[in-house]
Coordinates of N, CA and C in Angstrom, one line a residue:
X248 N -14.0 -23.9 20.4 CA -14.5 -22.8 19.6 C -13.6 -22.6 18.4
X249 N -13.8 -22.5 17.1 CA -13.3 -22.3 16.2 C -12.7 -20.8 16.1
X250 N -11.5 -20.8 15.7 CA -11.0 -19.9 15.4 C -11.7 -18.7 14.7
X251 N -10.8 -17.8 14.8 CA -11.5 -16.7 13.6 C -11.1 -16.7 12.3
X252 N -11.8 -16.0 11.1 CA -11.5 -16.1 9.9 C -10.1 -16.0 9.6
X253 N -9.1 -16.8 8.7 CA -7.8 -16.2 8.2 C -7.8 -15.2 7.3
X254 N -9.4 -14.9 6.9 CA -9.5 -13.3 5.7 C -10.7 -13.1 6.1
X255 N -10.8 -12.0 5.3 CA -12.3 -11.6 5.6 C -12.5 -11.6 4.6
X256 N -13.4 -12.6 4.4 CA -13.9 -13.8 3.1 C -15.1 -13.2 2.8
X257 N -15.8 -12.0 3.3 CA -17.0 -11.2 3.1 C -17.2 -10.3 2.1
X258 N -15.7 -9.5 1.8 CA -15.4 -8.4 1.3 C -15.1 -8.6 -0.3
X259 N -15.6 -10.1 -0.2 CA -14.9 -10.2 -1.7 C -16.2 -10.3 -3.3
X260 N -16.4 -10.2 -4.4 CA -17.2 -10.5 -5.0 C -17.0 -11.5 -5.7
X261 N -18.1 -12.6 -5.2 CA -17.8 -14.1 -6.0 C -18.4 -14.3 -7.3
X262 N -19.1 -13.1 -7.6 CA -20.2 -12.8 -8.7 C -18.9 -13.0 -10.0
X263 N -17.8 -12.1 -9.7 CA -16.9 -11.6 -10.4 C -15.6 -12.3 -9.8
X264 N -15.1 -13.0 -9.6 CA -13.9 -13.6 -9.3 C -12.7 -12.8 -10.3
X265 N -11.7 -13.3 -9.1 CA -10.3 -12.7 -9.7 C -9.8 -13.5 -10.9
X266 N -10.0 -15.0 -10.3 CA -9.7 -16.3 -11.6 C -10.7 -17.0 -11.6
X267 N -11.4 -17.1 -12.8 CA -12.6 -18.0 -12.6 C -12.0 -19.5 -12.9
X268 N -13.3 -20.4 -13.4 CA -12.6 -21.8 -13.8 C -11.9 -21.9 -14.5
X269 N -12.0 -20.9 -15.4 CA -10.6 -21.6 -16.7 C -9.7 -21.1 -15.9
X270 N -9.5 -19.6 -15.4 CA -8.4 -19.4 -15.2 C -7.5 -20.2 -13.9
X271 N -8.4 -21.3 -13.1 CA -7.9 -22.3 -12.0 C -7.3 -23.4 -12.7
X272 N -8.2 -23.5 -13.8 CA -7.9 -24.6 -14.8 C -6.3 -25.0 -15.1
X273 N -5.8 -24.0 -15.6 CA -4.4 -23.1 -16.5 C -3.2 -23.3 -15.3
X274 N -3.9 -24.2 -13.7 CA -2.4 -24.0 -13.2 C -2.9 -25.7 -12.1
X275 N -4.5 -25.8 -12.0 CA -4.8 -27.1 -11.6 C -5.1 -27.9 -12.3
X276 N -4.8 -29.1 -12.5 CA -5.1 -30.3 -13.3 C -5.8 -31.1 -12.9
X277 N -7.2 -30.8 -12.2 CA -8.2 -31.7 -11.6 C -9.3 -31.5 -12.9
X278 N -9.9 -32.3 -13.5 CA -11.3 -32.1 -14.3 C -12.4 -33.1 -14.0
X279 N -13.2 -32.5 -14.5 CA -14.6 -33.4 -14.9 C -15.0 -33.3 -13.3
X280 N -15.4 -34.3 -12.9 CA -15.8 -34.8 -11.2 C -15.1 -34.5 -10.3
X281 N -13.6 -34.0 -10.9 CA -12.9 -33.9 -9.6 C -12.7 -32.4 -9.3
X282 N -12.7 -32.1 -10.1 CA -12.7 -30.2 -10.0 C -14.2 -30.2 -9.0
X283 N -13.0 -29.2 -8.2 CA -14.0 -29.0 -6.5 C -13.4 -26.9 -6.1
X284 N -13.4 -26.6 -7.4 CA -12.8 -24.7 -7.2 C -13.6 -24.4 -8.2
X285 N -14.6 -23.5 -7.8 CA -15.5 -22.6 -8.9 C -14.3 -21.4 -9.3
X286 N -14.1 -20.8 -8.5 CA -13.3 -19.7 -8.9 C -12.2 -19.1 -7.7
X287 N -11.2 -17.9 -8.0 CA -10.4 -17.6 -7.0 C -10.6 -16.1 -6.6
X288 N -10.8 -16.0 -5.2 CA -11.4 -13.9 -5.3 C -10.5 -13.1 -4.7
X289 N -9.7 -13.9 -3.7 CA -8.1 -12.9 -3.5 C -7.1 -14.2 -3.1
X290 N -5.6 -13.3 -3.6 CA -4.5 -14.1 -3.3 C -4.1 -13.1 -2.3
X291 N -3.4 -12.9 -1.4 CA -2.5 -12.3 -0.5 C -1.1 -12.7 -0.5
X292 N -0.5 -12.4 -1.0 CA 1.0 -12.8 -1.4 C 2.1 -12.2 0.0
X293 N 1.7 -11.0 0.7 CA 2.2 -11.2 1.9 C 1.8 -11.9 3.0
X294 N 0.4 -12.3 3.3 CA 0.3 -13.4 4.1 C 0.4 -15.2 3.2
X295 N 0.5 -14.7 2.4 CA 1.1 -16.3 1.5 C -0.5 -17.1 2.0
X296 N -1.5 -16.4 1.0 CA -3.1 -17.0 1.2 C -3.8 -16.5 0.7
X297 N -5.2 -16.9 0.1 CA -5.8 -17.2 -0.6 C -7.2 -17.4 -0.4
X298 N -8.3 -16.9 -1.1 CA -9.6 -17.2 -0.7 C -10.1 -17.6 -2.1
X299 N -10.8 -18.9 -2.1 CA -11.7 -19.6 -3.3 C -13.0 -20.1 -2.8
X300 N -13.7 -20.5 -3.8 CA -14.7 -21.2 -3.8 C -15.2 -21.7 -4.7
X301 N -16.8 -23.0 -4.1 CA -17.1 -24.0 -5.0 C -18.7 -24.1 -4.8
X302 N -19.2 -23.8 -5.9 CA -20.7 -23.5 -6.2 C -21.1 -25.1 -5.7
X303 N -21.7 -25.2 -4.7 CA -21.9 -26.5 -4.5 C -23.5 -27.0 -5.0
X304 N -23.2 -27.7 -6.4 CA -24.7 -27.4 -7.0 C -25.5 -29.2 -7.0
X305 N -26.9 -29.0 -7.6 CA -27.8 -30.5 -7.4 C -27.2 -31.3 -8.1
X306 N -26.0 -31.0 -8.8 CA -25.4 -32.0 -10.0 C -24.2 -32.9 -9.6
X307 N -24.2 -32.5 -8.1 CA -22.4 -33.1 -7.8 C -22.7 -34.7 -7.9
X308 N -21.7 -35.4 -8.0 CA -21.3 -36.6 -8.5 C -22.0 -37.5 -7.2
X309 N -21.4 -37.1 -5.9 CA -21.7 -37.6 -4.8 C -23.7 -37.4 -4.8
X310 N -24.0 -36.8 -4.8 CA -25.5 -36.8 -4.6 C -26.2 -37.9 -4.4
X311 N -26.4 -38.8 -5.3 CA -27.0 -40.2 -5.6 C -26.4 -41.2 -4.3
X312 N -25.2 -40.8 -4.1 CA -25.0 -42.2 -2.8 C -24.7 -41.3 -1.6
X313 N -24.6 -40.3 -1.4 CA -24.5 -39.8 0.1 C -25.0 -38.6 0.0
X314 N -25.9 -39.0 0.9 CA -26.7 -40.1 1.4 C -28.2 -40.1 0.3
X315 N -28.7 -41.3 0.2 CA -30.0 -41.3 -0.9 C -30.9 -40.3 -0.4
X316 N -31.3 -39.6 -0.7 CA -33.0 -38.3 -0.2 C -32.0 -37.6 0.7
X317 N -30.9 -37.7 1.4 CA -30.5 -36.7 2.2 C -28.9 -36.2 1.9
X318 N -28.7 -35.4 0.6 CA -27.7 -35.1 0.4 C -26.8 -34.4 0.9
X319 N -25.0 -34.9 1.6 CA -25.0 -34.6 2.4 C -23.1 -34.2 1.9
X320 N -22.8 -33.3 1.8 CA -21.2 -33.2 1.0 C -20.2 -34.3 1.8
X321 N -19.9 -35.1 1.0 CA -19.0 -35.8 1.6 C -17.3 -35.5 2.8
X322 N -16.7 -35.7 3.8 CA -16.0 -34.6 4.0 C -15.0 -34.7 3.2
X323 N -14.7 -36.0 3.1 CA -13.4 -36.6 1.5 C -13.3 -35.3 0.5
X324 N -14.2 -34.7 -0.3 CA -15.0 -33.6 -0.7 C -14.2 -32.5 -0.2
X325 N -15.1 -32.3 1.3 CA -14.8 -30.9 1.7 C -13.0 -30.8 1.8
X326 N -12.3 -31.8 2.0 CA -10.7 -31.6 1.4 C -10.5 -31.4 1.1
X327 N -10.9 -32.3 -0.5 CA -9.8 -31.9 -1.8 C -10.5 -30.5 -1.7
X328 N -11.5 -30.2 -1.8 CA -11.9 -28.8 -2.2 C -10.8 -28.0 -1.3
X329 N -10.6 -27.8 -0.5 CA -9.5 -27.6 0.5 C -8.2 -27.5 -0.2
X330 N -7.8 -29.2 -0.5 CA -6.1 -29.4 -1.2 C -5.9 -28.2 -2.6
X331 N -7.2 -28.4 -3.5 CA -7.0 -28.1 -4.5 C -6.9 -26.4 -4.6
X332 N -7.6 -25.6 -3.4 CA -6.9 -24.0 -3.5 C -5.5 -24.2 -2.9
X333 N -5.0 -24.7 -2.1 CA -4.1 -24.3 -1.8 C -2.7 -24.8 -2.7
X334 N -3.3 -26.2 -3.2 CA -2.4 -26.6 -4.5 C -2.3 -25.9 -5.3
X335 N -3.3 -24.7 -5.4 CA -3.1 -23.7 -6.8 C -2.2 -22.4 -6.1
X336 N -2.1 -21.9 -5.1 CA -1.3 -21.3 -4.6 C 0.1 -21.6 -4.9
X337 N 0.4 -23.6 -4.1 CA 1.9 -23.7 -4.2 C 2.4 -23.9 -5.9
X338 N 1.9 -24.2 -6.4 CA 2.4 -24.6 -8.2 C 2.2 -22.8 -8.6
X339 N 1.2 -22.1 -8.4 CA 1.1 -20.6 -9.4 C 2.3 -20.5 -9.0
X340 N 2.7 -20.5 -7.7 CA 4.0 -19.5 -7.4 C 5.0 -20.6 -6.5
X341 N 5.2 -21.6 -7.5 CA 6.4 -22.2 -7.7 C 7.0 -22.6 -6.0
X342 N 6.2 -23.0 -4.8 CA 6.8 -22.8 -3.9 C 7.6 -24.0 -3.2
X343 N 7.5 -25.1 -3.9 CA 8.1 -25.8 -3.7 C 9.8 -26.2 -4.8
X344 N 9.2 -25.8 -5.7 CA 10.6 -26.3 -6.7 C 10.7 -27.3 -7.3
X345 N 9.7 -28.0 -7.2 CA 10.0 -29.8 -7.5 C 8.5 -30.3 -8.0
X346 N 8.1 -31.1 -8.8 CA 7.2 -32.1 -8.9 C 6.6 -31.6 -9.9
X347 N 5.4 -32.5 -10.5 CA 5.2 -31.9 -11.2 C 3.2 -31.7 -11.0
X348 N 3.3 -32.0 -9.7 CA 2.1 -32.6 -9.0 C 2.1 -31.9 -7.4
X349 N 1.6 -31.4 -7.1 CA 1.2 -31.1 -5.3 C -0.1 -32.4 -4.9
X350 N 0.7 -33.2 -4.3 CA -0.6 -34.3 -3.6 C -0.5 -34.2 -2.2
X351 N -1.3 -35.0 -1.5 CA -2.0 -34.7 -0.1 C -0.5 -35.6 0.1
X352 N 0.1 -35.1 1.4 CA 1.0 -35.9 2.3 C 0.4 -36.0 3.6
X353 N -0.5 -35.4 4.1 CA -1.0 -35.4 5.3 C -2.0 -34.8 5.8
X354 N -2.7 -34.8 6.5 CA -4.0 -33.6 7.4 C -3.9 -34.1 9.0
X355 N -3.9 -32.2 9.7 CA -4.1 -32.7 10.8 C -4.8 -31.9 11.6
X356 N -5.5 -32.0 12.4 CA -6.9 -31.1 13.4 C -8.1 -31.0 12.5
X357 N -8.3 -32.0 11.4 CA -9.7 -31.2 10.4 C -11.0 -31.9 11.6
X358 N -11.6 -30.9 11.4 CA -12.7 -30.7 12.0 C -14.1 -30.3 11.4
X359 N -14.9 -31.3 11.2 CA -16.0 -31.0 10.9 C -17.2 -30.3 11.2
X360 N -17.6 -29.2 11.2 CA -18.4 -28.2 12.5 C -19.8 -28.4 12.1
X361 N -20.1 -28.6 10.7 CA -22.0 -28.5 10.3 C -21.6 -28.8 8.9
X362 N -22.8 -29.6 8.6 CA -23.3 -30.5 7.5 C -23.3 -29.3 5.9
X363 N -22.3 -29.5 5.1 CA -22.8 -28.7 3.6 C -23.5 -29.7 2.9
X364 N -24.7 -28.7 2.4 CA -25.4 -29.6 1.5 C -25.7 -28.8 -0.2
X365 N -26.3 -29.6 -1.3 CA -26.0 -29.0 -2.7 C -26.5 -27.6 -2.5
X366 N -26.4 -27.0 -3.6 CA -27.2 -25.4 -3.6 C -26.7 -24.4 -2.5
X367 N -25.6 -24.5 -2.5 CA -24.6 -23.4 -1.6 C -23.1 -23.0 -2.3
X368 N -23.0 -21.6 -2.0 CA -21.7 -21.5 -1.9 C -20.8 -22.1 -0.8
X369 N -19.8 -22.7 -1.0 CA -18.9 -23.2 0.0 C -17.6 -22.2 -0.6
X370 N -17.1 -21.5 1.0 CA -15.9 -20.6 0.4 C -14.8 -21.0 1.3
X371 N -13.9 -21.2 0.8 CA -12.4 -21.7 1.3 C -11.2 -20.5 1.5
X372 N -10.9 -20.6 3.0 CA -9.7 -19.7 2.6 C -8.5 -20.5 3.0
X373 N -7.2 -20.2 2.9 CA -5.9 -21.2 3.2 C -5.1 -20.4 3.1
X374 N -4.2 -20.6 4.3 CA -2.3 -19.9 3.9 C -1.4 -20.7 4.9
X375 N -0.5 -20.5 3.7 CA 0.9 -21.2 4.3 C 1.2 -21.0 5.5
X376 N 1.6 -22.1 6.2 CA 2.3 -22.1 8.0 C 3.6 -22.4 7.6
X377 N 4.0 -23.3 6.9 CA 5.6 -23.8 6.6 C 6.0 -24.5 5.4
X378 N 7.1 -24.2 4.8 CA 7.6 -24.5 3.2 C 8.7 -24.9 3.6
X379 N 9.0 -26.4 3.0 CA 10.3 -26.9 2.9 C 10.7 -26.8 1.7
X380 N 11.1 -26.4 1.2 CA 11.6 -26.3 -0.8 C 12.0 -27.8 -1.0
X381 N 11.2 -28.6 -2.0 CA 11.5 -29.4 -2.5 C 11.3 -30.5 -2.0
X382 N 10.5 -30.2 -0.6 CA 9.5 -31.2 0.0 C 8.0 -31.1 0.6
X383 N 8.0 -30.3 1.4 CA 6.6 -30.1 1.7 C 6.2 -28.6 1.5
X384 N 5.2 -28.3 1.8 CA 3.9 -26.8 2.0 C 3.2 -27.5 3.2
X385 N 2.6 -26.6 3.8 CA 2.0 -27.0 4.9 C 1.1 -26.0 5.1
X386 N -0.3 -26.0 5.1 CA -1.3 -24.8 4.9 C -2.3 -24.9 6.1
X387 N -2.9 -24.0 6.7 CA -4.1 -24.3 7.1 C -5.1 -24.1 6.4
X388 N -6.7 -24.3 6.7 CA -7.6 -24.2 5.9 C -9.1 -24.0 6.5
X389 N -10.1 -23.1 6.5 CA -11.3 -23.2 6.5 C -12.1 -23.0 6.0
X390 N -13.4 -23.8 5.9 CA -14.1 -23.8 4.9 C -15.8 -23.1 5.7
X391 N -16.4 -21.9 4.9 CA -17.9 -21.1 5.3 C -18.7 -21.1 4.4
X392 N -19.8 -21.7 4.7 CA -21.3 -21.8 4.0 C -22.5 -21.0 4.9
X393 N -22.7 -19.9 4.5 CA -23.9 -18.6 5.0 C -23.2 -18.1 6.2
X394 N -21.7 -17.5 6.3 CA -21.0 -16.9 7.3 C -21.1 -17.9 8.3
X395 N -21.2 -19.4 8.5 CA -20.8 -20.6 9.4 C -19.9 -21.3 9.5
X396 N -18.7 -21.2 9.7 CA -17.0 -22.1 9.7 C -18.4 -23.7 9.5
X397 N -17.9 -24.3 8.8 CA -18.2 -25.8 8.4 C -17.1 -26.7 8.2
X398 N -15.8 -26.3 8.4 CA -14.6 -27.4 8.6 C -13.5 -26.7 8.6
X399 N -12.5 -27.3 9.5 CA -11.2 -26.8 9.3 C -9.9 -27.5 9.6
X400 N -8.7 -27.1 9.4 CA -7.9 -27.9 9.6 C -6.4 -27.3 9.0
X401 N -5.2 -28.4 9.3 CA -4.1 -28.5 8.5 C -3.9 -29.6 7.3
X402 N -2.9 -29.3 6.3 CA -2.7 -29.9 5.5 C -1.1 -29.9 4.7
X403 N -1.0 -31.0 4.4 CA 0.6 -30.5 4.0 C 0.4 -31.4 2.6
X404 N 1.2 -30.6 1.8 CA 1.3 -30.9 0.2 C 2.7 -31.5 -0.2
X405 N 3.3 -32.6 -0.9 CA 4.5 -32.7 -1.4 C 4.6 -33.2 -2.6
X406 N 5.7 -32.6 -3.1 CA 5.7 -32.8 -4.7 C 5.4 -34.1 -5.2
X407 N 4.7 -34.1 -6.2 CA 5.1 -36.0 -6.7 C 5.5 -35.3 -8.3
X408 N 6.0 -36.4 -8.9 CA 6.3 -36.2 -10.4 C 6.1 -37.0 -10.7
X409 N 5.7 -37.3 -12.5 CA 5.4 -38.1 -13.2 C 6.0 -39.3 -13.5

């Protein structure tokens, strides 16, 4: 049975986000097809976490090949969409020290619970479990479409530089 929420992802207004795209833009460096964060609606700085989301619309890139007539979010997808809040977390507030890049070093327990498909909100929330300075972040993460956990897991981030 899946855990319970790490926020209460309910309370928030996605209409009105706290950072929209540009302002995710201004600290993630994903564009075009790979930007997978509509917008950000709370940080929690004492629990070190974060609630975003990603208008999951008929235009996404994946559509045409997974699956043809049965469009079906890739979970590759439901990750980065994953990596990329919590990568805006570690770089906004510097929590590693190093890189000039947060990339995937790892995932572990993701779990796929029900199928996301286009024309939904998908909302993400994530917070830090453990920070090595200057090597890893290590976050959990789950992802709700119509109040239904639809994946979850851990993930750990480590600097890369250019």
């Amino acid at each position: 049975m899946p855990a319970q929420p790490l926020f209460d992802y309910t309370q928030f207004n996605y209409d009105k986000p706290l950072l929209d795209l540009n302002e995710v833009r201004k600290v993630n460096p994903q564009r075009h097809e790979m930007e997978q964060l509509t917008g950000i609606v709370h940080i929690d700085r004492e629990q070190h976490g974060l609630v975003g989301f990603k208008e999951v619309s008929n235009d996404e890139f994946w559509i045409k090949g997974h699956m043809p007539g049965f469009p079906l979010m890739p979970g590759v997808m439901l990750c980065e969409a994953a990596a990329q809040l919590a990568g805006f977390y570690a770089r906004k507030y510097d929590l590693l020290g190093a890189g000039d890049y947060l990339g995937f070093g790892g995932m572990n327990d993701v779990r796929f619970r029900r199928p996301v498909y286009p024309d939904c909100r998908l909302i993400i929330c994530a917070r830090i479990l453990k920070v090595r300075p200057k090597r890893l972040a290590e976050f959990e993460f789950q992802g709700f479409v119509d109040d239904k956990m639809v994946y979850n897991g851990t993930m750990i981030g480590v600097p890369i530089s250019r």
